[in-house]
Coordinates of C-alpha atoms and ligand atoms in Angstrom, one line a residue:
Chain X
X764 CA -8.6 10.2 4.1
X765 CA -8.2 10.1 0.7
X766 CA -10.4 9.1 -2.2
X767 CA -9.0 6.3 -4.4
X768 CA -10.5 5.2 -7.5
X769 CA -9.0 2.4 -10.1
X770 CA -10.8 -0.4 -12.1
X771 CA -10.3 -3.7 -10.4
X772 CA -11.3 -7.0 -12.5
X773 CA -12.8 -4.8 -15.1
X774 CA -15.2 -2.8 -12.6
X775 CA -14.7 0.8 -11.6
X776 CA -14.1 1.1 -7.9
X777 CA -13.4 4.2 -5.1
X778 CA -13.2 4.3 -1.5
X779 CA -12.4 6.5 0.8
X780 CA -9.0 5.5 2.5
X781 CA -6.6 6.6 4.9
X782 CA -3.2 7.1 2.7
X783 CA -1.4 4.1 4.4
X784 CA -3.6 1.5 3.1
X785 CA -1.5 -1.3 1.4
X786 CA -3.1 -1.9 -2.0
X787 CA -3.7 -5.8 -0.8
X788 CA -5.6 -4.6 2.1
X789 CA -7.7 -2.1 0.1
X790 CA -8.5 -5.5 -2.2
X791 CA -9.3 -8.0 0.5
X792 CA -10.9 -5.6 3.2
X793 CA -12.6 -3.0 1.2
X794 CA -13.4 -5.2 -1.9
X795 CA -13.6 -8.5 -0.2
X796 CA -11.4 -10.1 -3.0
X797 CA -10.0 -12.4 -0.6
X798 CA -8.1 -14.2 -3.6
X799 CA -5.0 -12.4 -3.2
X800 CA -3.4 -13.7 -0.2
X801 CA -0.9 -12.3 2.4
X802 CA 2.0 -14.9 3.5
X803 CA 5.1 -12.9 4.6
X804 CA 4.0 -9.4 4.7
X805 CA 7.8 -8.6 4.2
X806 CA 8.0 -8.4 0.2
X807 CA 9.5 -12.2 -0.3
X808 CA 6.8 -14.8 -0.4
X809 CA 4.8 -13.7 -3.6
X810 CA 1.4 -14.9 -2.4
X811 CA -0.3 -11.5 -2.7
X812 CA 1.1 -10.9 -6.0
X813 CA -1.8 -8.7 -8.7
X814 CA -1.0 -7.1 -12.0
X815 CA -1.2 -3.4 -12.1
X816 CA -1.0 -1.9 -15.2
X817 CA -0.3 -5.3 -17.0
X818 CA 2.8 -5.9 -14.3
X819 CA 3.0 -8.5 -11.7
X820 CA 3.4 -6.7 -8.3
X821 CA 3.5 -7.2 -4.9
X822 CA 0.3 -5.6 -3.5
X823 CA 1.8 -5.8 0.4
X824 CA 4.8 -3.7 -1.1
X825 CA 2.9 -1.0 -3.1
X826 CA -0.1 1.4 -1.4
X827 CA -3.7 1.4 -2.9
X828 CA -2.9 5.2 -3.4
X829 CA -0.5 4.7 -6.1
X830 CA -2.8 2.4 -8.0
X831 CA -5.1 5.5 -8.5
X832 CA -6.2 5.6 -12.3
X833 CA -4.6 1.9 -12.6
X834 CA -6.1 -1.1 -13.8
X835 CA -6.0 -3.8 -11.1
X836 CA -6.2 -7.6 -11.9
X837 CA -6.5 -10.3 -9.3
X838 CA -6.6 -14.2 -9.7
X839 CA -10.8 -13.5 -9.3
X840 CA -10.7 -11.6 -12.6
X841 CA -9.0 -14.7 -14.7
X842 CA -11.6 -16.6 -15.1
X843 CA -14.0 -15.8 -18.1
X844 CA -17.9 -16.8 -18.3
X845 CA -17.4 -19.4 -15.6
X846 CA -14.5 -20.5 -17.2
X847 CA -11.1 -21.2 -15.8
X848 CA -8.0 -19.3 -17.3
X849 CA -5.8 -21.5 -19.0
X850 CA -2.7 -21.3 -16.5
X851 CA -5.7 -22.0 -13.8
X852 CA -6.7 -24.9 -15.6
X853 CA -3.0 -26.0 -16.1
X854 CA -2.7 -26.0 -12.4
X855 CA -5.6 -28.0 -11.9
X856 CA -4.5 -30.8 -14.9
X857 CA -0.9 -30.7 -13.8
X858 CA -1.7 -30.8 -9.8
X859 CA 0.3 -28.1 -9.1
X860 CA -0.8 -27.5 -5.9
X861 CA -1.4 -29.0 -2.4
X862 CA -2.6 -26.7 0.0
X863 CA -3.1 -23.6 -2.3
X864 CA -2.2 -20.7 -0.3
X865 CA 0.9 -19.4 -2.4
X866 CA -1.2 -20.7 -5.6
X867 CA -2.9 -17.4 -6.5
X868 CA 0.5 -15.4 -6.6
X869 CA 1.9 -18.0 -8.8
X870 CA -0.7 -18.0 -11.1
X871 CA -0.4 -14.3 -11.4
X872 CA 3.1 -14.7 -11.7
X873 CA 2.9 -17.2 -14.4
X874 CA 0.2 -14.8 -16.6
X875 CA 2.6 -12.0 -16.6
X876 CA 5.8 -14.1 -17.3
X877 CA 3.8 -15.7 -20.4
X878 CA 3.1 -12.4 -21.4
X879 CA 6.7 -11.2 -21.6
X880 CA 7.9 -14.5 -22.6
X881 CA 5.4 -16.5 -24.7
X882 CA 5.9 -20.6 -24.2
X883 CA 8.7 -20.8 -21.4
X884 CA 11.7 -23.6 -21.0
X885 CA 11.8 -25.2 -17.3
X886 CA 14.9 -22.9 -16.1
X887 CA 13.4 -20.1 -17.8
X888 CA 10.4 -20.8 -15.6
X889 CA 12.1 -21.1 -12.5
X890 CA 13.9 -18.0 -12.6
X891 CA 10.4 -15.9 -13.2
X892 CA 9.7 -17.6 -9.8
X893 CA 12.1 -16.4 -8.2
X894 CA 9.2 -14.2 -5.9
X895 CA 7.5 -17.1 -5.3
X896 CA 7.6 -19.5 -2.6
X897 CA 5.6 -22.1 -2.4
X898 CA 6.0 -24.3 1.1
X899 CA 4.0 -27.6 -0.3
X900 CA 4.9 -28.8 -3.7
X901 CA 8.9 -28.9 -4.3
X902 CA 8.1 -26.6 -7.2
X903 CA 7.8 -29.6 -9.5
X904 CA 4.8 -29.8 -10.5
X905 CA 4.4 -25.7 -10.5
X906 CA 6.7 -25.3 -13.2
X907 CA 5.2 -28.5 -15.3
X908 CA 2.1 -26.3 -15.0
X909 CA 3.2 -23.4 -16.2
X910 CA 5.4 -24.9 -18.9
X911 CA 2.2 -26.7 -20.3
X912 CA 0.1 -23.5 -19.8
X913 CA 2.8 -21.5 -21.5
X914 CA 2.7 -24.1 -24.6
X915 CA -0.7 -24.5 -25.3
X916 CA -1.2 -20.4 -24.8
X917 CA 1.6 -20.2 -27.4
X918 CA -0.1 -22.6 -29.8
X919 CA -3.5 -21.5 -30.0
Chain U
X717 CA 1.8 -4.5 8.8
X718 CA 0.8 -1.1 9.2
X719 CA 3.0 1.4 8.6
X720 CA 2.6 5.6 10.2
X721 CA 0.6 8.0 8.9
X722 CA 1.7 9.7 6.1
X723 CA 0.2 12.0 3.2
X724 CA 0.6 10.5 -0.7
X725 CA 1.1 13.1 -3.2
X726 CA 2.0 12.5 -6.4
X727 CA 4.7 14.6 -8.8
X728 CA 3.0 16.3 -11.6
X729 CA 6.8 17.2 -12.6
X730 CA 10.1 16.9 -11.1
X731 CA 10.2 21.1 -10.7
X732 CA 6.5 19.9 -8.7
X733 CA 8.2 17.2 -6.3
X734 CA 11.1 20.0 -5.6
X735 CA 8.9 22.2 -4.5
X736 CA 7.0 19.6 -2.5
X737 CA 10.2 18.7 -0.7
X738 CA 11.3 21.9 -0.1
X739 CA 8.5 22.4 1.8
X740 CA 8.0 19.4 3.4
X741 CA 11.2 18.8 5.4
X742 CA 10.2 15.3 6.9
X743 CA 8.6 13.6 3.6
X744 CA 10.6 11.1 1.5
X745 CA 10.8 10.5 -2.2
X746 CA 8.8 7.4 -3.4
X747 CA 10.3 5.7 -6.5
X748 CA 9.8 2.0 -6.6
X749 CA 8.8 1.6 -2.9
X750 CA 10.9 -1.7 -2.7
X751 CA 13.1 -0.6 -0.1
X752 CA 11.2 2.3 1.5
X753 CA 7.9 0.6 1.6
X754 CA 9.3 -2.5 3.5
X755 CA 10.8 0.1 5.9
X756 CA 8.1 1.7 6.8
X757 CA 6.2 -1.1 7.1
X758 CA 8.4 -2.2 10.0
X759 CA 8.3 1.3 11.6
X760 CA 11.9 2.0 10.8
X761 CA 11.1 4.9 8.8
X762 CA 8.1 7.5 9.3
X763 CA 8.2 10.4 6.6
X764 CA 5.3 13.2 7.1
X765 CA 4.8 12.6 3.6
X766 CA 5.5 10.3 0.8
X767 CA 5.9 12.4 -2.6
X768 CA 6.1 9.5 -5.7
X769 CA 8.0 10.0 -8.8
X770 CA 7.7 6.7 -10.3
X771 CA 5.0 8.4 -12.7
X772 CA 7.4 11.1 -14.1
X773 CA 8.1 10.5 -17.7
X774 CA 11.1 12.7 -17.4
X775 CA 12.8 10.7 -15.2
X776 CA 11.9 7.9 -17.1
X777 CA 14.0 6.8 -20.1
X778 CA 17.2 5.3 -21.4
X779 CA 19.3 7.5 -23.8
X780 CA 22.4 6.4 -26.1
X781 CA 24.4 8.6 -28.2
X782 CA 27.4 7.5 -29.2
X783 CA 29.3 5.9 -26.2
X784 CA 26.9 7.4 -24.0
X785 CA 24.7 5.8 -22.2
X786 CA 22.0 7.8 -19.9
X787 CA 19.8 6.4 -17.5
X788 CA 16.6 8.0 -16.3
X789 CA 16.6 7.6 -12.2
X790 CA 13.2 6.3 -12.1
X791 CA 13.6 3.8 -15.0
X792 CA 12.8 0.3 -13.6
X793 CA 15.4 -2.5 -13.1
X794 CA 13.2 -4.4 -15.7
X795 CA 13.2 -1.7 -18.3
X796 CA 17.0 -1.9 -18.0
X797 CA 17.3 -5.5 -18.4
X798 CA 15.1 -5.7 -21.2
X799 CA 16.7 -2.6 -23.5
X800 CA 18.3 -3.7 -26.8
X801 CA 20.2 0.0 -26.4
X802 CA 21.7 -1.2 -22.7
X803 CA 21.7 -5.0 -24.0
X804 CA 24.4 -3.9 -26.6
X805 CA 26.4 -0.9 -25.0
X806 CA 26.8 -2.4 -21.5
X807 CA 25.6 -5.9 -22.0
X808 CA 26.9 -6.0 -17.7
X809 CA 24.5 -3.4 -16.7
X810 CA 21.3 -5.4 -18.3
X811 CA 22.7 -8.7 -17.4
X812 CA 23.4 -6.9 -13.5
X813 CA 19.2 -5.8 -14.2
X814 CA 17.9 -8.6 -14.7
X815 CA 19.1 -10.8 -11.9
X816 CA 18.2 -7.8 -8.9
X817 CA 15.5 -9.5 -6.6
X818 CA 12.6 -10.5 -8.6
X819 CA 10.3 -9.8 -11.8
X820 CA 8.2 -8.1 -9.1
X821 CA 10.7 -6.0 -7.4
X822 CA 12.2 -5.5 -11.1
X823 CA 8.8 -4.7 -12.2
X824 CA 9.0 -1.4 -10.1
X825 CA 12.1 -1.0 -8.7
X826 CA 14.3 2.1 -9.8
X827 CA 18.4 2.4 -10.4
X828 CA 17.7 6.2 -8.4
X829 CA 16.1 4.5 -5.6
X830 CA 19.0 1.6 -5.6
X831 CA 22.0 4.1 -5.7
X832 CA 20.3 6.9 -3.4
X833 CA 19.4 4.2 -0.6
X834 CA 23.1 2.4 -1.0
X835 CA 22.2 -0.9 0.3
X836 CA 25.9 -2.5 0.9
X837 CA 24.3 -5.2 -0.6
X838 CA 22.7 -3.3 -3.2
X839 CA 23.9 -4.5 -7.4
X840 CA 24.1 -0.7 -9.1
X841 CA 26.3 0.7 -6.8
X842 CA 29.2 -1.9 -8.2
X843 CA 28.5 -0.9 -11.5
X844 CA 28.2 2.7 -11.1
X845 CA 32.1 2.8 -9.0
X846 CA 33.3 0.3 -11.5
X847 CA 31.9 2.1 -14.6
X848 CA 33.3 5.7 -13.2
X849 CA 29.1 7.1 -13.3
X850 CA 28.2 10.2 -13.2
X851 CA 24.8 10.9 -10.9
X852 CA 23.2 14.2 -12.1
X853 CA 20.8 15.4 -9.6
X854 CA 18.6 18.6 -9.3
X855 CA 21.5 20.8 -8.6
X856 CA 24.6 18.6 -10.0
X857 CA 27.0 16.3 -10.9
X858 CA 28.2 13.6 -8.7
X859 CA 31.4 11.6 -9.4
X860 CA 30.8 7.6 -8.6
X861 CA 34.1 8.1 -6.5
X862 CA 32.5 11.0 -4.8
X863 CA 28.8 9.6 -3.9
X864 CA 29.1 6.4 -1.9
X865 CA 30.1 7.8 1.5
X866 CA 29.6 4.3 3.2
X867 CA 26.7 2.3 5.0
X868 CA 23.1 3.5 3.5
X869 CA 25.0 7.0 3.0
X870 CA 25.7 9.0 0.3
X871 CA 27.0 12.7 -1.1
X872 CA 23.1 13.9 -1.7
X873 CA 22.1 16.8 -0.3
X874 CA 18.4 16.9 1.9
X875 CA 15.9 17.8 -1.2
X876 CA 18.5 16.7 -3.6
X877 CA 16.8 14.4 -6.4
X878 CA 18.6 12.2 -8.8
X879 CA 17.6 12.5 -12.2
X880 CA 19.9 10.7 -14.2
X881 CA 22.8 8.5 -14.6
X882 CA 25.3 8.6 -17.3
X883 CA 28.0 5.8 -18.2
X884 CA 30.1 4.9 -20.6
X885 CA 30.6 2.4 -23.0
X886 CA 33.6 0.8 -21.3
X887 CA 35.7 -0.9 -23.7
X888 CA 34.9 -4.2 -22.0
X889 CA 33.3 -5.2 -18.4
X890 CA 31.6 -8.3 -16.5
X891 CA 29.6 -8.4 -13.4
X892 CA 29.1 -11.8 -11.0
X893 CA 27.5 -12.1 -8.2
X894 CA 26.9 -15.1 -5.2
X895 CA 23.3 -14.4 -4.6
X896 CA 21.6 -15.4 -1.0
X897 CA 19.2 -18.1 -2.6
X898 CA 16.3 -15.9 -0.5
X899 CA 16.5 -12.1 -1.4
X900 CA 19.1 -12.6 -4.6
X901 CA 20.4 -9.9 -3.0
X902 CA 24.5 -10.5 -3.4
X903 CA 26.6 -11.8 -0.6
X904 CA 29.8 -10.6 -2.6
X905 CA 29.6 -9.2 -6.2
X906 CA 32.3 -7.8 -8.3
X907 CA 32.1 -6.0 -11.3
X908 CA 35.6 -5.7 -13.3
X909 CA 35.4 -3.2 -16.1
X910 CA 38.3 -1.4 -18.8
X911 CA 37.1 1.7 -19.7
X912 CA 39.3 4.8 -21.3
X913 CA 41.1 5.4 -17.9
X914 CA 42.2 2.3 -16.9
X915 CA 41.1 -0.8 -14.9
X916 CA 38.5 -0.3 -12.3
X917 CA 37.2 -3.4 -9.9
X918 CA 34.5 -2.6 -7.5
X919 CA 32.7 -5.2 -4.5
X920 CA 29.2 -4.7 -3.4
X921 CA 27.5 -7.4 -0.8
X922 CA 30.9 -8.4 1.3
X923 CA 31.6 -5.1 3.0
X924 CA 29.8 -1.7 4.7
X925 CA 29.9 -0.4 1.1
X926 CA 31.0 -0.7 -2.1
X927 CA 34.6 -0.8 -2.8
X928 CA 37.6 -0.9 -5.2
X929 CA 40.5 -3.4 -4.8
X930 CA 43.7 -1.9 -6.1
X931 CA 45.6 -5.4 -5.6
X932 CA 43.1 -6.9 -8.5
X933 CA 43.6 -3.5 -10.9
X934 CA 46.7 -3.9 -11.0
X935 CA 47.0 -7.8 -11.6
X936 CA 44.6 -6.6 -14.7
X937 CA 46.4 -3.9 -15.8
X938 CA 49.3 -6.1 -16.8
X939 CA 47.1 -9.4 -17.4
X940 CA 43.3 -9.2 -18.4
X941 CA 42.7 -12.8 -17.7
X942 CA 40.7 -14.8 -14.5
X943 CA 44.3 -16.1 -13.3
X944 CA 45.4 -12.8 -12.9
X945 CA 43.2 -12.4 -9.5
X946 CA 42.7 -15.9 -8.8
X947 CA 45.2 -15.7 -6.3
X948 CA 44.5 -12.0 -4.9
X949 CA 42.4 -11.9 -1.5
X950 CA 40.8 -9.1 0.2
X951 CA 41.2 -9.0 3.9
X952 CA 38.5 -10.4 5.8
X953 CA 39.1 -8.0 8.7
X954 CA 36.8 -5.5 7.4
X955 CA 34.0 -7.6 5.7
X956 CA 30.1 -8.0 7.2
X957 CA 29.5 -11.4 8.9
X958 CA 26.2 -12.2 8.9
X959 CA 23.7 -15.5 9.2
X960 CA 24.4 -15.6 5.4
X961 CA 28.2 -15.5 5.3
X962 CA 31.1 -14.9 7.9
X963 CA 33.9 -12.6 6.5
X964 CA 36.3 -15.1 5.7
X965 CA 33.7 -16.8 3.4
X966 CA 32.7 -13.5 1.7
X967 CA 36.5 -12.8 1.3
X968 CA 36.5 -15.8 -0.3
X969 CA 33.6 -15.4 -2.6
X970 CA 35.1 -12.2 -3.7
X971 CA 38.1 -13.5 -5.6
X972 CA 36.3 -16.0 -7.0
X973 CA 33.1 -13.7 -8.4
X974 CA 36.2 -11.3 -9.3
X975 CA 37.6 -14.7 -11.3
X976 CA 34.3 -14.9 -12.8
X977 CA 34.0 -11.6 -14.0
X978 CA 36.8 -11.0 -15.7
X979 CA 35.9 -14.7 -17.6
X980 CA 32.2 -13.2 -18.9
X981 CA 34.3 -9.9 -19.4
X982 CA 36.4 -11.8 -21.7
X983 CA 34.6 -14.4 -23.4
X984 CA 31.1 -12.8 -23.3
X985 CA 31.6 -9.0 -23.0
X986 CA 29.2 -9.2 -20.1
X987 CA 26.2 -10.9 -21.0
Ligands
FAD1755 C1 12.4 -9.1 -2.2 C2 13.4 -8.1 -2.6 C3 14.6 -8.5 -3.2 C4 15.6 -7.5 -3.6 N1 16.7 -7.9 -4.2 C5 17.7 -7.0 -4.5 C6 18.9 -7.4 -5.2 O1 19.1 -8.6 -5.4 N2 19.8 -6.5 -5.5 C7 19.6 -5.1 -5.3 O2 20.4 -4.3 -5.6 N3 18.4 -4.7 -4.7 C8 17.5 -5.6 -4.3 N4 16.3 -5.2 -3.8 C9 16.1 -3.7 -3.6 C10 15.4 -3.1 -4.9 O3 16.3 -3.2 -5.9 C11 14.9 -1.7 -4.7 O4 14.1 -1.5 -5.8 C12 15.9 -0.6 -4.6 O5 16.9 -0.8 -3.7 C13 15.3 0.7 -4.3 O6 14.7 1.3 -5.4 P1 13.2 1.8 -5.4 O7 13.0 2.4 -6.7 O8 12.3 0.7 -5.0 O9 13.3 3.0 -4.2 P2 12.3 3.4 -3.0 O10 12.2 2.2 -2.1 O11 11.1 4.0 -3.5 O12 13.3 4.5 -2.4 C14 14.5 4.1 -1.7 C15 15.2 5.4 -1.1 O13 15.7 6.2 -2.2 C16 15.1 7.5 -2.2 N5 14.9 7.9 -3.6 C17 14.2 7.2 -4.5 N6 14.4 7.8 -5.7 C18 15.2 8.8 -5.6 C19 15.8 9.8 -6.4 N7 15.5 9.9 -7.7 N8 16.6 10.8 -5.9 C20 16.9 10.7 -4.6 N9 16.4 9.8 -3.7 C21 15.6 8.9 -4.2 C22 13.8 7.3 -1.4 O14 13.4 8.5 -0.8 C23 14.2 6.3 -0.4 O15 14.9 6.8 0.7 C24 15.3 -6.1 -3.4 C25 14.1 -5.7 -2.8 C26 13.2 -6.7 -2.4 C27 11.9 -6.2 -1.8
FES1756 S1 2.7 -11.2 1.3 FE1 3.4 -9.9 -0.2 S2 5.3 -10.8 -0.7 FE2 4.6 -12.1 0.9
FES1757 S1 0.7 -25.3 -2.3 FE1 0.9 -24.9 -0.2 S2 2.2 -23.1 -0.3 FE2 2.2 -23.7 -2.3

């Protein structure tokens, strides 16, 4: 066992852990952030994806032990005073998606790429997907979500 | 999934994770994790202990001094891809970066990991063979031509470490690859580069390693143009069949990425 501490969403945290805990476990089982989902379990799918340290990860491919010290983000720490963020509201405006399972990785995913991009073409925005999959929506309306997030997060 | 037990310790210095290894026969460097991480996961892989050096700044950094170009081993596939210094002395290297997996793999992912697992499918080892690398480790210097010993295998030594990886400007180079749509990961790549000594072509993805096709230096060597190779093949016989790709196909695939190559090395120097 060892003892883990990190700020997730803002909020110190610690637990004691065995060493093999997968940083998405640590999130949904000890911190009941049941947000970030698991889909593959085999690094491909995207739907657990957090930022660590600013940087979209996958938290099935990275232990809770090497977040020690880091700050965490999860798609329960967007929204702000009851607020949805705006690539969250994007999603909602734009529907982009249908059963929502993959939709908290690609939110995530589309935060950080805005980050590192600023307002984002179409083929720009598929290619920052590339960790994403998504089994509903074609990807369609996905990318017209982030596109429009990625504008009007430019623009203000 | 849940992988073994293992202990976490983490490298306050690369003279630290030495000594870890040296006395931990059965642990494992952590870089990235994107390889290792999946493994154990699946129970293919069950180090005593996992001793990370993704934190080391020392190992950490991209260098350029003149025509020199030094990589850090745990510098991320994203730091690579996004350096104005490796954007504009080996515009194939960042180009090579920024199309390995993911952002989320290239978020974390290290060129030390890449090159000391040697994935056959794995990007660096293409450029590093092509590019005539040098791998400096914790106790020396590794000719490209010298570390790839074939499937997942290389020249390191058990508590070895890479610690950096020096190129040179070449004088000009390309790199193409025919990604599986799924993992990105390449089903044949070739990178064609002219540096001081001559022509060198290496393929990653299509065989049980990396490897350098004579036929195609040559053909360069008189010719530095995508017809010069258009019509060279590699022989099938050899090449990894797979759901993906069967041999023949990847054969294929590696005159025409080689075709493609040469084009970016000429119109685009790489980018
Ligand atoms: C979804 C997905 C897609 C991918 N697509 C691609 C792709 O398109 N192309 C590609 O090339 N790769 C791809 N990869 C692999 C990725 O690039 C890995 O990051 C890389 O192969 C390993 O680097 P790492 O830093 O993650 O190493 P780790 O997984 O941490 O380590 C790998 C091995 O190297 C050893 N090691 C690490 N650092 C050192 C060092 N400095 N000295 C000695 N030994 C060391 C470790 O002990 C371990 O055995 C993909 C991975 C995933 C999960
Ligand atoms: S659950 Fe992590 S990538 Fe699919
Ligand atoms: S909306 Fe169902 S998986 Fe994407």
């Amino acid at each position: 066992m060892t003892t883990v501490s990190m700020t997730v969403n803002g909020k110190p945290v610690s637990a004691d852990i065995e060493d093999r805990t997968l940083l998405v476990y640590f999130l949904r089982e000890n911190l009941r952030l049941t947000g970030t989902h698991i889909g593959c379990d085999t690094s491909q799918c995207g739907a657990c994806m957090v930022h660590v340290d600013g940087r979209a990860v996958k938290a099935c491919s990275m232990f809770a032990v090497q977040a020690e010290g880091a700050e965490v983000t999860t798609i329960e720490g967007l929204a702000k005073d009851g607020k949805l963020h705006p690539v969250q509201e994007a999603f909602r405006e734009n529907h982009g998606l249908q059963c929502g399972f993959c939709t908290p990785g690609m939110i995530m995913t589309a935060v950080a790429a805005i980050k590192r991009h600023g307002a984002m073409d179409r083929e720009t925005i598929r290619h920052e997907l590339e960790g994403n999959i998504c089994r509903c929506t074609g990807y369609h309306n996905i990318v017209s979500s982030i596109e429009d997030a990625s504008k009007k997060m430019s623009a203000a | 999934m849940i992988p073994y037990q293992f202990e976490y310790k983490r490298a306050k210095s690369l003279g630290d994770a030495q000594a870890m290894l040296a006395k931990n026969p059965d642990a494992k460097l952590l870089a990235g994790g994107q390889t290792l991480i999946p493994t154990m996961k699946m129970r293919l892989a069950n180090p005593s202990a996992l001793i990370d050096i993704s934190k080391l700044a020392e190992l950490s950094f991209i260098r350029v001094e003149g025509d020199a170009l030094t990589i850090g081993a745990a510098t991320t596939h994203g730091a690579i891809a996004a350096s104005a210094d490796v954007r504009r002395v080996l515009p194939s290297l960042a180009h090579m970066a920024a199309h390995i997996g993911d952002p989320a793999v290239r978020a974390v992912g290290t060129m030390g990991g890449s090159l000391a697992n040697n994935d056959p499918a794995a990007d660096y080892p293409a450029a590093a063979l092509a590019l005539n690398a040098t791998i400096k480790t914790t106790t020396r210097e590794i000719a490209a031509d010298d570390f790839f010993t074939g499937m997942f295998s290389t020249a390191l030594e058990d508590g070895e470490i890479i610690t950096q990886i020096a190129f040179r400007k070449p004088r000009r180079s390309g790199y193409q690859k025919f990604a599986n749509p799924a993992s990105r990961y390449p089903m044949a790549g070739v990178f064609v580069a002219q540096i001081d000594d001559g022509i060198r072509v290496a393929v990653t993805g299509a065989g049980p390693g990396v490897f350098r096709v004579e036929a195609m230096e040559a053909a360069l060597t008189k010719s530095f143009t995508p017809d010069a190779v258009a019509s060279i093949a590699v022989a099938s016989a050899n090449l990894n069949s797979d759901i993906h790709a069967s041999a023949e196909y990847r054969a294929h695939l590696v005159t025409v990425m080689a075709k493609r190559a040469v084009e970016h090395a000429v119109a685009h120097d790489g980018h």
